[in-house]
Coordinates of C-alpha atoms in Angstrom, one line a residue:
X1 CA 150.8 96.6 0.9
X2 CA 149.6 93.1 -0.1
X3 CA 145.8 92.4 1.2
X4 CA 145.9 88.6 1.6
X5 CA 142.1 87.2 0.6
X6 CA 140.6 85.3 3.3
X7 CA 141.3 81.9 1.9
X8 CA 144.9 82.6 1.4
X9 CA 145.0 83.7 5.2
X10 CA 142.9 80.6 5.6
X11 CA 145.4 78.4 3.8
X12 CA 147.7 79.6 5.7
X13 CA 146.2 78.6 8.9
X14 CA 145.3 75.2 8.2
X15 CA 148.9 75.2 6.8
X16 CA 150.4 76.4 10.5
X17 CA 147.5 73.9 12.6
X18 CA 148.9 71.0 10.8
X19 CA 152.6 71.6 11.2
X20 CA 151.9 72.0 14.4
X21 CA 149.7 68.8 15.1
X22 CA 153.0 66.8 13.5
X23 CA 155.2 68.4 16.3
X24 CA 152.5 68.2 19.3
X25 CA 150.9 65.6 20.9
X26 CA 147.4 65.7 19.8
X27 CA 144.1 65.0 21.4
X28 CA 141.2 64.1 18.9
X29 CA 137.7 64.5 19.3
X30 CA 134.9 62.7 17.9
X31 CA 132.5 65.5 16.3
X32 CA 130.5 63.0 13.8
X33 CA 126.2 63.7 14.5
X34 CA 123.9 66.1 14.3
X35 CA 123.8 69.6 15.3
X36 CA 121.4 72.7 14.7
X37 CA 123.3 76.0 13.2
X38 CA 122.5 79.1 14.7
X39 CA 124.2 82.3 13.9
X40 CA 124.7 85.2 11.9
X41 CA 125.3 86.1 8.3
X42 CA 128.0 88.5 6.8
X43 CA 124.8 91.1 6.0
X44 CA 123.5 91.4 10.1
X45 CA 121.1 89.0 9.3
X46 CA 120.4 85.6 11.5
X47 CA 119.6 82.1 11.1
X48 CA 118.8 79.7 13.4
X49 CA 117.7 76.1 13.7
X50 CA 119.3 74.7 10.4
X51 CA 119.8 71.5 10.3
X52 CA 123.6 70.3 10.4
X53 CA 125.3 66.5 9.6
X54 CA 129.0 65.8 10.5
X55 CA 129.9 62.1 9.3
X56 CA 133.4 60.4 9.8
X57 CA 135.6 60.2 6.9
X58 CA 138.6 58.6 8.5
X59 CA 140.4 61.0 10.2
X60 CA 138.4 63.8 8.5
X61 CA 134.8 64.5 8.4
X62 CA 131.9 65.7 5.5
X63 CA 129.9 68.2 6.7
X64 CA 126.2 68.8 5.1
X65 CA 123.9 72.1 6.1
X66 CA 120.3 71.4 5.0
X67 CA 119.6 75.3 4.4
X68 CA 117.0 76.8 2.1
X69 CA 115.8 73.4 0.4
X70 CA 119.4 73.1 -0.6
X71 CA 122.2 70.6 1.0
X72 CA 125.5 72.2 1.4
X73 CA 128.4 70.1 1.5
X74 CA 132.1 70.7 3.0
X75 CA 134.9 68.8 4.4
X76 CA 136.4 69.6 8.3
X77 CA 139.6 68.5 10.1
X78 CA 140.4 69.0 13.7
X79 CA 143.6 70.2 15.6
X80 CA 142.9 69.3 19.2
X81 CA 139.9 71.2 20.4
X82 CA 139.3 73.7 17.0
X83 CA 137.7 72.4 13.9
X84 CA 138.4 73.7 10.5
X85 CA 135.8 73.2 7.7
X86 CA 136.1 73.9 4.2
X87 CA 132.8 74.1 1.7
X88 CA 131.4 75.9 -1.4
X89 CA 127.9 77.9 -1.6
X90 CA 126.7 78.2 -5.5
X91 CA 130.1 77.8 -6.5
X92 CA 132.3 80.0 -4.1
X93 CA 134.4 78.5 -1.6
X94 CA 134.2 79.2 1.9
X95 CA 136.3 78.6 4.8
X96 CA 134.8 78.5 8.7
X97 CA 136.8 77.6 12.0
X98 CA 135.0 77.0 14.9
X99 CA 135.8 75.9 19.1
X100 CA 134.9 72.9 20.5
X101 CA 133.4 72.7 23.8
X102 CA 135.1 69.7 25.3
X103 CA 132.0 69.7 27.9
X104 CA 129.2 70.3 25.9
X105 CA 129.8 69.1 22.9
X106 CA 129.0 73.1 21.1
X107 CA 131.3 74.5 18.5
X108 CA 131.5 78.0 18.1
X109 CA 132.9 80.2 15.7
X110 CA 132.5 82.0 12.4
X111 CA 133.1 81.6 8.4
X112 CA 133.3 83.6 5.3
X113 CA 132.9 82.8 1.6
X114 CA 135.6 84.4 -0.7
X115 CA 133.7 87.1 -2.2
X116 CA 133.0 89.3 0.9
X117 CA 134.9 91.1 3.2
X118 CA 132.9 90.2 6.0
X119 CA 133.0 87.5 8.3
X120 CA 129.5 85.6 9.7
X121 CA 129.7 83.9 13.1
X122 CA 127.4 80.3 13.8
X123 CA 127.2 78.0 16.7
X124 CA 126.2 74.4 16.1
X125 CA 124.7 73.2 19.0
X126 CA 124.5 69.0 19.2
X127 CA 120.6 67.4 19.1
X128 CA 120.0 65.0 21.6

């Protein structure tokens, strides 16, 4: 049996959200500003206050983490109320998908870079 690598299954998913938001009436969300990630990586370990920028990009957004003295960069996309976001960390690309709180403005949800098996989960919660 075929083990599909998580950004094949990831592909695929984007792939089915965007049919879909050609077929379906859409509702989209402004998520541009600043957030602090909290969360937990693939090893148990946690995180919490980083830093987080979303900036418009026309209908897309670039997405910056300020972690470890580092800026990591990505690019998101919304179908209604779940945001996709696609980055790289020292070279291997990552996928995370995440649930937008219509009310509070929190999006929830977890990620995973290519070259584990293991998923990490993060909240980024919007500063005030």
């Amino acid at each position: 049996m075929m083990k599909l690598r998580p950004l094949a299954l990831a592909g695929m998913l984007t792939l089915a959200l965007t049919a879909t938001s050609y077929t379906n009436a859409q509702t989209r969300w402004d998520f541009a500003g600043n957030y602090l990630a909290s969360g937990t990586n693939s090893d148990g370990s946690t995180y919490e206050n980083v830093p987080v920028s979303i900036v418009a990009k026309g209908n897309n957004y670039s997405v910056t983490w300020k972690l470890e003295g580092a800026d990591w960069k990505g690019m998101g996309t919304d179908i209604n109320s779940t945001f996709a976001i696609g980055y790289q960390v020292n070279g291997v690309p990552g996928v995370g998908i995440y649930k937008f709180n219509t009310t509070s403005g929190v999006l929830t949800g977890f990620w995973q870079l290519a070259d584990s098996d293991v998923e990490g989960t993060e909240v980024l919660t919007p500063v005030k």
